[in-house]
mmCIF file of N, CA and C in Angstrom:
data_model
loop_
_atom_site.group_PDB
_atom_site.id
_atom_site.type_symbol
_atom_site.label_atom_id
_atom_site.label_comp_id
_atom_site.label_asym_id
_atom_site.label_seq_id
_atom_site.Cartn_x
_atom_site.Cartn_y
_atom_site.Cartn_z
ATOM 1 N N MET A 114 12.075 -10.387 -3.067
ATOM 2 C CA MET A 114 11.976 -8.994 -3.427
ATOM 3 C C MET A 114 13.102 -8.649 -4.394
ATOM 4 N N THR A 115 12.765 -7.910 -5.396
ATOM 5 C CA THR A 115 13.758 -7.511 -6.386
ATOM 6 C C THR A 115 14.174 -6.076 -6.134
ATOM 7 N N GLY A 116 15.165 -5.629 -6.885
ATOM 8 C CA GLY A 116 15.603 -4.255 -6.777
ATOM 9 C C GLY A 116 14.818 -3.350 -7.713
ATOM 10 N N ALA A 117 15.204 -2.088 -7.720
ATOM 11 C CA ALA A 117 14.547 -1.115 -8.586
ATOM 12 C C ALA A 117 14.754 -1.507 -10.046
ATOM 13 N N LYS A 118 13.670 -1.407 -10.826
ATOM 14 C CA LYS A 118 13.718 -1.726 -12.256
ATOM 15 C C LYS A 118 13.126 -0.557 -13.039
ATOM 16 N N PRO A 119 13.658 -0.297 -14.228
ATOM 17 C CA PRO A 119 13.061 0.737 -15.073
ATOM 18 C C PRO A 119 11.670 0.304 -15.539
ATOM 19 N N VAL A 120 10.812 1.270 -15.802
ATOM 20 C CA VAL A 120 9.438 0.998 -16.213
ATOM 21 C C VAL A 120 9.384 0.056 -17.406
ATOM 22 N N GLY A 121 10.287 0.188 -18.326
ATOM 23 C CA GLY A 121 10.292 -0.658 -19.520
ATOM 24 C C GLY A 121 10.448 -2.141 -19.219
ATOM 25 N N GLU A 122 10.897 -2.472 -18.025
ATOM 26 C CA GLU A 122 11.067 -3.878 -17.647
ATOM 27 C C GLU A 122 9.871 -4.423 -16.854
ATOM 28 N N TRP A 123 8.906 -3.594 -16.550
ATOM 29 C CA TRP A 123 7.740 -4.062 -15.805
ATOM 30 C C TRP A 123 6.859 -4.886 -16.723
ATOM 31 N N ARG A 124 6.346 -6.010 -16.211
ATOM 32 C CA ARG A 124 5.489 -6.892 -16.998
ATOM 33 C C ARG A 124 4.010 -6.730 -16.671
ATOM 34 N N ASP A 125 3.726 -6.371 -15.426
ATOM 35 C CA ASP A 125 2.330 -6.327 -15.010
ATOM 36 C C ASP A 125 2.164 -5.433 -13.788
ATOM 37 N N VAL A 126 0.967 -5.409 -13.261
ATOM 38 C CA VAL A 126 0.655 -4.550 -12.123
ATOM 39 C C VAL A 126 1.462 -4.946 -10.892
ATOM 40 N N TYR A 127 1.808 -6.218 -10.770
ATOM 41 C CA TYR A 127 2.609 -6.642 -9.625
ATOM 42 C C TYR A 127 4.030 -6.094 -9.685
ATOM 43 N N ASP A 128 4.569 -5.905 -10.887
ATOM 44 C CA ASP A 128 5.876 -5.251 -10.997
ATOM 45 C C ASP A 128 5.777 -3.801 -10.530
ATOM 46 N N PHE A 129 4.703 -3.113 -10.904
ATOM 47 C CA PHE A 129 4.488 -1.749 -10.412
ATOM 48 C C PHE A 129 4.405 -1.742 -8.892
ATOM 49 N N LEU A 130 3.624 -2.654 -8.329
ATOM 50 C CA LEU A 130 3.461 -2.692 -6.880
ATOM 51 C C LEU A 130 4.770 -3.005 -6.166
ATOM 52 N N GLU A 131 5.603 -3.838 -6.769
ATOM 53 C CA GLU A 131 6.902 -4.130 -6.163
ATOM 54 C C GLU A 131 7.759 -2.863 -6.110
ATOM 55 N N GLN A 132 7.723 -2.082 -7.173
ATOM 56 C CA GLN A 132 8.488 -0.840 -7.180
ATOM 57 C C GLN A 132 7.914 0.164 -6.161
ATOM 58 N N ALA A 133 6.596 0.201 -6.049
ATOM 59 C CA ALA A 133 5.965 1.084 -5.057
ATOM 60 C C ALA A 133 6.305 0.620 -3.644
ATOM 61 N N ARG A 134 6.419 -0.679 -3.448
ATOM 62 C CA ARG A 134 6.800 -1.211 -2.126
ATOM 63 C C ARG A 134 8.215 -0.762 -1.774
ATOM 64 N N LEU A 135 9.105 -0.794 -2.759
ATOM 65 C CA LEU A 135 10.493 -0.406 -2.522
ATOM 66 C C LEU A 135 10.639 1.089 -2.261
ATOM 67 N N ARG A 136 9.828 1.895 -2.962
ATOM 68 C CA ARG A 136 9.942 3.354 -2.843
ATOM 69 C C ARG A 136 8.547 3.981 -2.809
ATOM 70 N N PRO A 137 7.817 3.774 -1.719
ATOM 71 C CA PRO A 137 6.436 4.274 -1.677
ATOM 72 C C PRO A 137 6.330 5.792 -1.835
ATOM 73 N N GLY A 138 7.288 6.525 -1.295
ATOM 74 C CA GLY A 138 7.243 7.983 -1.404
ATOM 75 C C GLY A 138 7.363 8.473 -2.834
ATOM 76 N N MET A 139 7.981 7.682 -3.683
ATOM 77 C CA MET A 139 8.140 8.061 -5.085
ATOM 78 C C MET A 139 6.867 7.793 -5.888
ATOM 79 N N PHE A 140 6.144 6.757 -5.526
ATOM 80 C CA PHE A 140 4.999 6.339 -6.323
ATOM 81 C C PHE A 140 3.642 6.711 -5.740
ATOM 82 N N VAL A 141 3.544 6.832 -4.427
ATOM 83 C CA VAL A 141 2.250 7.055 -3.787
ATOM 84 C C VAL A 141 2.331 8.316 -2.925
ATOM 85 N N ARG A 142 1.781 9.379 -3.445
ATOM 86 C CA ARG A 142 1.825 10.671 -2.762
ATOM 87 C C ARG A 142 1.271 10.549 -1.347
ATOM 88 N N ASP A 143 2.044 10.989 -0.382
ATOM 89 C CA ASP A 143 1.671 10.993 1.033
ATOM 90 C C ASP A 143 1.311 9.616 1.578
ATOM 91 N N GLY A 144 1.712 8.554 0.892
ATOM 92 C CA GLY A 144 1.395 7.205 1.352
ATOM 93 C C GLY A 144 -0.094 6.917 1.380
ATOM 94 N N SER A 145 -0.848 7.607 0.544
ATOM 95 C CA SER A 145 -2.304 7.488 0.523
ATOM 96 C C SER A 145 -2.749 6.240 -0.219
ATOM 97 N N LEU A 146 -3.405 5.337 0.506
ATOM 98 C CA LEU A 146 -3.924 4.142 -0.152
ATOM 99 C C LEU A 146 -5.052 4.481 -1.106
ATOM 100 N N ALA A 147 -5.791 5.546 -0.827
ATOM 101 C CA ALA A 147 -6.835 5.969 -1.765
ATOM 102 C C ALA A 147 -6.198 6.336 -3.106
ATOM 103 N N GLU A 148 -5.047 6.976 -3.051
ATOM 104 C CA GLU A 148 -4.347 7.311 -4.294
ATOM 105 C C GLU A 148 -3.837 6.052 -4.994
ATOM 106 N N LEU A 149 -3.297 5.109 -4.232
ATOM 107 C CA LEU A 149 -2.836 3.861 -4.827
ATOM 108 C C LEU A 149 -4.007 3.105 -5.453
ATOM 109 N N GLN A 150 -5.137 3.072 -4.774
ATOM 110 C CA GLN A 150 -6.312 2.395 -5.320
ATOM 111 C C GLN A 150 -6.746 3.069 -6.626
ATOM 112 N N ALA A 151 -6.706 4.394 -6.661
ATOM 113 C CA ALA A 151 -7.060 5.117 -7.888
ATOM 114 C C ALA A 151 -6.076 4.804 -9.019
ATOM 115 N N MET A 152 -4.811 4.661 -8.685
ATOM 116 C CA MET A 152 -3.811 4.316 -9.700
ATOM 117 C C MET A 152 -4.071 2.922 -10.269
ATOM 118 N N LEU A 153 -4.425 1.995 -9.403
ATOM 119 C CA LEU A 153 -4.709 0.632 -9.869
ATOM 120 C C LEU A 153 -5.973 0.597 -10.716
ATOM 121 N N TYR A 154 -6.946 1.408 -10.370
ATOM 122 C CA TYR A 154 -8.158 1.507 -11.187
ATOM 123 C C TYR A 154 -7.800 2.109 -12.548
ATOM 124 N N GLY A 155 -6.970 3.134 -12.550
ATOM 125 C CA GLY A 155 -6.519 3.741 -13.801
ATOM 126 C C GLY A 155 -5.757 2.762 -14.668
ATOM 127 N N TYR A 156 -4.959 1.908 -14.041
ATOM 128 C CA TYR A 156 -4.229 0.871 -14.770
ATOM 129 C C TYR A 156 -5.207 -0.037 -15.515
ATOM 130 N N ARG A 157 -6.245 -0.455 -14.802
ATOM 131 C CA ARG A 157 -7.231 -1.342 -15.420
ATOM 132 C C ARG A 157 -7.963 -0.649 -16.555
ATOM 133 N N ILE A 158 -8.349 0.585 -16.360
ATOM 134 C CA ILE A 158 -9.060 1.342 -17.397
ATOM 135 C C ILE A 158 -8.160 1.525 -18.618
ATOM 136 N N ALA A 159 -6.902 1.906 -18.392
ATOM 137 C CA ALA A 159 -5.978 2.093 -19.518
ATOM 138 C C ALA A 159 -5.786 0.800 -20.300
ATOM 139 N N SER A 160 -5.691 -0.315 -19.578
ATOM 140 C CA SER A 160 -5.522 -1.580 -20.285
ATOM 141 C C SER A 160 -6.781 -1.951 -21.061
ATOM 142 N N GLU A 161 -7.925 -1.562 -20.544
ATOM 143 C CA GLU A 161 -9.181 -1.833 -21.256
ATOM 144 C C GLU A 161 -9.241 -1.020 -22.542
ATOM 145 N N ILE A 162 -8.770 0.205 -22.491
ATOM 146 C CA ILE A 162 -8.796 1.077 -23.661
ATOM 147 C C ILE A 162 -7.736 0.672 -24.680
ATOM 148 N N HIS A 163 -6.530 0.417 -24.182
ATOM 149 C CA HIS A 163 -5.398 0.186 -25.082
ATOM 150 C C HIS A 163 -5.086 -1.284 -25.318
ATOM 151 N N GLY A 164 -5.685 -2.171 -24.518
ATOM 152 C CA GLY A 164 -5.505 -3.604 -24.679
ATOM 153 C C GLY A 164 -4.100 -4.076 -24.388
ATOM 154 N N PRO A 165 -3.890 -5.312 -24.130
ATOM 155 C CA PRO A 165 -4.965 -6.253 -23.802
ATOM 156 C C PRO A 165 -5.539 -5.923 -22.436
ATOM 157 N N GLN A 166 -6.806 -6.195 -22.263
ATOM 158 C CA GLN A 166 -7.468 -5.841 -21.017
ATOM 159 C C GLN A 166 -6.887 -6.659 -19.865
ATOM 160 N N ALA A 167 -6.451 -5.949 -18.848
ATOM 161 C CA ALA A 167 -5.890 -6.603 -17.666
ATOM 162 C C ALA A 167 -6.941 -6.597 -16.564
ATOM 163 N N VAL A 168 -7.289 -7.752 -16.108
ATOM 164 C CA VAL A 168 -8.165 -7.852 -14.948
ATOM 165 C C VAL A 168 -7.239 -8.001 -13.761
ATOM 166 N N THR A 169 -7.304 -7.060 -12.842
ATOM 167 C CA THR A 169 -6.399 -7.120 -11.708
ATOM 168 C C THR A 169 -7.098 -7.719 -10.498
ATOM 169 N N ASP A 170 -6.297 -8.131 -9.552
ATOM 170 C CA ASP A 170 -6.818 -8.694 -8.315
ATOM 171 C C ASP A 170 -7.446 -7.629 -7.418
ATOM 172 N N PHE A 171 -7.343 -6.372 -7.796
ATOM 173 C CA PHE A 171 -7.730 -5.272 -6.911
ATOM 174 C C PHE A 171 -9.054 -4.622 -7.281
ATOM 175 N N GLU A 172 -9.814 -5.283 -8.140
ATOM 176 C CA GLU A 172 -11.151 -4.809 -8.493
ATOM 177 C C GLU A 172 -12.008 -4.793 -7.232
ATOM 178 N N HIS A 173 -13.149 -4.120 -7.311
ATOM 179 C CA HIS A 173 -14.028 -4.018 -6.143
ATOM 180 C C HIS A 173 -14.407 -5.391 -5.598
ATOM 181 N N GLN A 174 -14.639 -6.352 -6.460
ATOM 182 C CA GLN A 174 -14.951 -7.706 -6.010
ATOM 183 C C GLN A 174 -13.902 -8.700 -6.514
ATOM 184 N N GLY A 175 -12.682 -8.236 -6.646
ATOM 185 C CA GLY A 175 -11.602 -9.089 -7.126
ATOM 186 C C GLY A 175 -11.050 -9.991 -6.036
ATOM 187 N N PRO A 176 -10.136 -10.874 -6.411
ATOM 188 C CA PRO A 176 -9.593 -11.841 -5.462
ATOM 189 C C PRO A 176 -8.957 -11.229 -4.209
ATOM 190 N N PHE A 177 -8.160 -10.172 -4.378
ATOM 191 C CA PHE A 177 -7.542 -9.549 -3.205
ATOM 192 C C PHE A 177 -8.604 -8.978 -2.284
ATOM 193 N N THR A 178 -9.565 -8.299 -2.869
ATOM 194 C CA THR A 178 -10.618 -7.659 -2.064
ATOM 195 C C THR A 178 -11.439 -8.693 -1.312
ATOM 196 N N GLU A 179 -11.833 -9.761 -1.986
ATOM 197 C CA GLU A 179 -12.607 -10.813 -1.324
ATOM 198 C C GLU A 179 -11.796 -11.453 -0.201
ATOM 199 N N TRP A 180 -10.521 -11.711 -0.452
ATOM 200 C CA TRP A 180 -9.640 -12.265 0.571
ATOM 201 C C TRP A 180 -9.514 -11.301 1.748
ATOM 202 N N LEU A 181 -9.367 -10.024 1.429
ATOM 203 C CA LEU A 181 -9.170 -9.011 2.460
ATOM 204 C C LEU A 181 -10.339 -8.931 3.430
ATOM 205 N N TRP A 182 -11.568 -8.999 2.901
ATOM 206 C CA TRP A 182 -12.727 -8.900 3.791
ATOM 207 C C TRP A 182 -12.675 -9.997 4.841
ATOM 208 N N LEU A 183 -12.346 -11.207 4.411
ATOM 209 C CA LEU A 183 -12.237 -12.318 5.362
ATOM 210 C C LEU A 183 -11.086 -12.081 6.329
ATOM 211 N N ARG A 184 -9.966 -11.631 5.796
ATOM 212 C CA ARG A 184 -8.762 -11.404 6.624
ATOM 213 C C ARG A 184 -9.013 -10.339 7.691
ATOM 214 N N LEU A 185 -9.790 -9.304 7.356
ATOM 215 C CA LEU A 185 -10.087 -8.232 8.310
ATOM 216 C C LEU A 185 -11.286 -8.558 9.198
ATOM 217 N N GLY A 186 -11.883 -9.735 8.964
ATOM 218 C CA GLY A 186 -13.012 -10.143 9.785
ATOM 219 C C GLY A 186 -14.312 -9.443 9.442
ATOM 220 N N LEU A 187 -14.429 -8.946 8.217
ATOM 221 C CA LEU A 187 -15.660 -8.302 7.776
ATOM 222 C C LEU A 187 -16.575 -9.370 7.179
ATOM 223 N N THR A 188 -17.827 -9.345 7.566
ATOM 224 C CA THR A 188 -18.751 -10.373 7.087
ATOM 225 C C THR A 188 -19.190 -10.131 5.655
ATOM 226 N N SER A 189 -19.077 -8.913 5.199
ATOM 227 C CA SER A 189 -19.402 -8.607 3.807
ATOM 228 C C SER A 189 -18.459 -7.513 3.329
ATOM 229 N N GLY A 190 -18.457 -7.287 2.045
ATOM 230 C CA GLY A 190 -17.596 -6.261 1.472
ATOM 231 C C GLY A 190 -17.952 -4.881 1.983
ATOM 232 N N SER A 191 -16.989 -4.022 1.959
ATOM 233 C CA SER A 191 -17.194 -2.653 2.401
ATOM 234 C C SER A 191 -17.469 -1.754 1.200
ATOM 235 N N PRO A 192 -18.518 -0.948 1.263
ATOM 236 C CA PRO A 192 -18.765 -0.011 0.170
ATOM 237 C C PRO A 192 -17.693 1.080 0.094
ATOM 238 N N LEU A 193 -16.902 1.202 1.147
ATOM 239 C CA LEU A 193 -15.852 2.217 1.170
ATOM 240 C C LEU A 193 -14.623 1.793 0.381
ATOM 241 N N GLY A 194 -14.478 0.493 0.142
ATOM 242 C CA GLY A 194 -13.339 -0.012 -0.627
ATOM 243 C C GLY A 194 -12.186 -0.426 0.254
ATOM 244 N N TRP A 195 -11.273 -1.184 -0.357
ATOM 245 C CA TRP A 195 -10.173 -1.752 0.418
ATOM 246 C C TRP A 195 -9.210 -0.709 0.958
ATOM 247 N N ALA A 196 -8.995 0.382 0.242
ATOM 248 C CA ALA A 196 -8.045 1.397 0.706
ATOM 249 C C ALA A 196 -8.500 2.005 2.028
ATOM 250 N N VAL A 197 -9.774 2.321 2.128
ATOM 251 C CA VAL A 197 -10.310 2.918 3.356
ATOM 252 C C VAL A 197 -10.246 1.913 4.500
ATOM 253 N N GLU A 198 -10.628 0.671 4.236
ATOM 254 C CA GLU A 198 -10.646 -0.337 5.300
ATOM 255 C C GLU A 198 -9.246 -0.658 5.807
ATOM 256 N N ILE A 199 -8.270 -0.733 4.921
ATOM 257 C CA ILE A 199 -6.891 -0.980 5.357
ATOM 258 C C ILE A 199 -6.370 0.214 6.145
ATOM 259 N N THR A 200 -6.663 1.415 5.687
ATOM 260 C CA THR A 200 -6.227 2.620 6.394
ATOM 261 C C THR A 200 -6.824 2.654 7.792
ATOM 262 N N LYS A 201 -8.112 2.338 7.911
ATOM 263 C CA LYS A 201 -8.762 2.313 9.232
ATOM 264 C C LYS A 201 -8.110 1.280 10.137
ATOM 265 N N ALA A 202 -7.832 0.097 9.615
ATOM 266 C CA ALA A 202 -7.195 -0.955 10.412
ATOM 267 C C ALA A 202 -5.794 -0.528 10.853
ATOM 268 N N ALA A 203 -5.054 0.114 9.976
ATOM 269 C CA ALA A 203 -3.701 0.565 10.309
ATOM 270 C C ALA A 203 -3.745 1.643 11.382
ATOM 271 N N GLU A 204 -4.650 2.596 11.230
ATOM 272 C CA GLU A 204 -4.759 3.670 12.217
ATOM 273 C C GLU A 204 -5.155 3.125 13.590
ATOM 274 N N ALA A 205 -6.010 2.106 13.608
ATOM 275 C CA ALA A 205 -6.441 1.506 14.872
ATOM 276 C C ALA A 205 -5.276 0.845 15.604
ATOM 277 N N SER A 206 -4.287 0.374 14.843
ATOM 278 C CA SER A 206 -3.140 -0.280 15.472
ATOM 279 C C SER A 206 -1.929 0.646 15.556
ATOM 280 N N GLY A 207 -2.109 1.905 15.167
ATOM 281 C CA GLY A 207 -1.017 2.867 15.241
ATOM 282 C C GLY A 207 -0.006 2.744 14.123
ATOM 283 N N GLY A 208 -0.374 2.043 13.055
ATOM 284 C CA GLY A 208 0.558 1.837 11.949
ATOM 285 C C GLY A 208 0.223 2.680 10.735
ATOM 286 N N SER A 209 0.953 2.429 9.694
ATOM 287 C CA SER A 209 0.793 3.132 8.424
ATOM 288 C C SER A 209 -0.063 2.295 7.478
ATOM 289 N N GLY A 210 -0.984 2.941 6.799
ATOM 290 C CA GLY A 210 -1.835 2.246 5.840
ATOM 291 C C GLY A 210 -1.043 1.603 4.722
ATOM 292 N N ILE A 211 -0.056 2.303 4.209
ATOM 293 C CA ILE A 211 0.714 1.758 3.085
ATOM 294 C C ILE A 211 1.540 0.556 3.536
ATOM 295 N N ASP A 212 2.088 0.632 4.753
ATOM 296 C CA ASP A 212 2.853 -0.505 5.268
ATOM 297 C C ASP A 212 1.943 -1.716 5.462
ATOM 298 N N LEU A 213 0.758 -1.484 6.030
ATOM 299 C CA LEU A 213 -0.178 -2.591 6.228
ATOM 300 C C LEU A 213 -0.629 -3.168 4.886
ATOM 301 N N PHE A 214 -0.872 -2.309 3.901
ATOM 302 C CA PHE A 214 -1.252 -2.812 2.579
ATOM 303 C C PHE A 214 -0.211 -3.783 2.056
ATOM 304 N N PHE A 215 1.071 -3.408 2.117
ATOM 305 C CA PHE A 215 2.107 -4.270 1.565
ATOM 306 C C PHE A 215 2.285 -5.538 2.394
ATOM 307 N N GLU A 216 2.057 -5.469 3.697
ATOM 308 C CA GLU A 216 2.081 -6.684 4.523
ATOM 309 C C GLU A 216 0.949 -7.618 4.091
ATOM 310 N N LEU A 217 -0.244 -7.057 3.936
ATOM 311 C CA LEU A 217 -1.394 -7.861 3.521
ATOM 312 C C LEU A 217 -1.206 -8.418 2.116
ATOM 313 N N LEU A 218 -0.651 -7.614 1.223
ATOM 314 C CA LEU A 218 -0.404 -8.076 -0.139
ATOM 315 C C LEU A 218 0.562 -9.262 -0.135
ATOM 316 N N SER A 219 1.607 -9.190 0.674
ATOM 317 C CA SER A 219 2.552 -10.307 0.775
ATOM 318 C C SER A 219 1.855 -11.553 1.298
ATOM 319 N N GLU A 220 1.003 -11.383 2.294
ATOM 320 C CA GLU A 220 0.257 -12.507 2.852
ATOM 321 C C GLU A 220 -0.678 -13.107 1.798
ATOM 322 N N PHE A 221 -1.381 -12.245 1.057
ATOM 323 C CA PHE A 221 -2.277 -12.690 -0.004
ATOM 324 C C PHE A 221 -1.512 -13.475 -1.065
ATOM 325 N N GLU A 222 -0.381 -12.935 -1.500
ATOM 326 C CA GLU A 222 0.416 -13.604 -2.530
ATOM 327 C C GLU A 222 0.934 -14.950 -2.032
ATOM 328 N N ALA A 223 1.360 -15.010 -0.784
ATOM 329 C CA ALA A 223 1.872 -16.269 -0.224
ATOM 330 C C ALA A 223 0.766 -17.315 -0.161
ATOM 331 N N GLU A 224 -0.404 -16.916 0.297
ATOM 332 C CA GLU A 224 -1.522 -17.857 0.374
ATOM 333 C C GLU A 224 -1.935 -18.333 -1.011
ATOM 334 N N ARG A 225 -1.963 -17.408 -1.956
ATOM 335 C CA ARG A 225 -2.340 -17.781 -3.320
ATOM 336 C C ARG A 225 -1.303 -18.720 -3.934
ATOM 337 N N SER A 226 -0.031 -18.459 -3.677
ATOM 338 C CA SER A 226 1.035 -19.326 -4.206
ATOM 339 C C SER A 226 0.954 -20.713 -3.603
ATOM 340 N N SER A 227 0.698 -20.805 -2.310
ATOM 341 C CA SER A 227 0.621 -22.124 -1.679
ATOM 342 C C SER A 227 -0.648 -22.853 -2.108
ATOM 343 N N GLY A 228 -1.710 -22.117 -2.404
ATOM 344 C CA GLY A 228 -2.951 -22.734 -2.874
ATOM 345 C C GLY A 228 -2.857 -23.221 -4.309
ATOM 346 N N ALA A 229 -1.949 -22.643 -5.085
ATOM 347 C CA ALA A 229 -1.786 -23.023 -6.486
ATOM 348 C C ALA A 229 -0.991 -24.311 -6.640
ATOM 349 N N ARG A 230 -0.317 -24.723 -5.577
ATOM 350 C CA ARG A 230 0.521 -25.927 -5.662
ATOM 351 C C ARG A 230 -0.297 -27.172 -5.644
#
């Protein structure tokens, strides 16, 4: 984990997410995963318009989402999207959706890193 960095030093969506992990209250209003999901969608749209187009792992059928369905024990994707499903899982365990998202993201990144070796 790195420390706080100015926006000008961010390279990609993962740098944004790292900053949001460090200070969720600053980046994600009320810790709403629906808002974070909307921000990530906006990131992709902006990159498509302004180039170069960034395909993120957080698309509706992207790598994170596909991994998440298996991780949550869902047999197929949820039409509600990953933000709703993570929030539901967090509420069922008495936790915070944003905290669970970042735990799952760390797990996803670790698995992907070990699979790339």
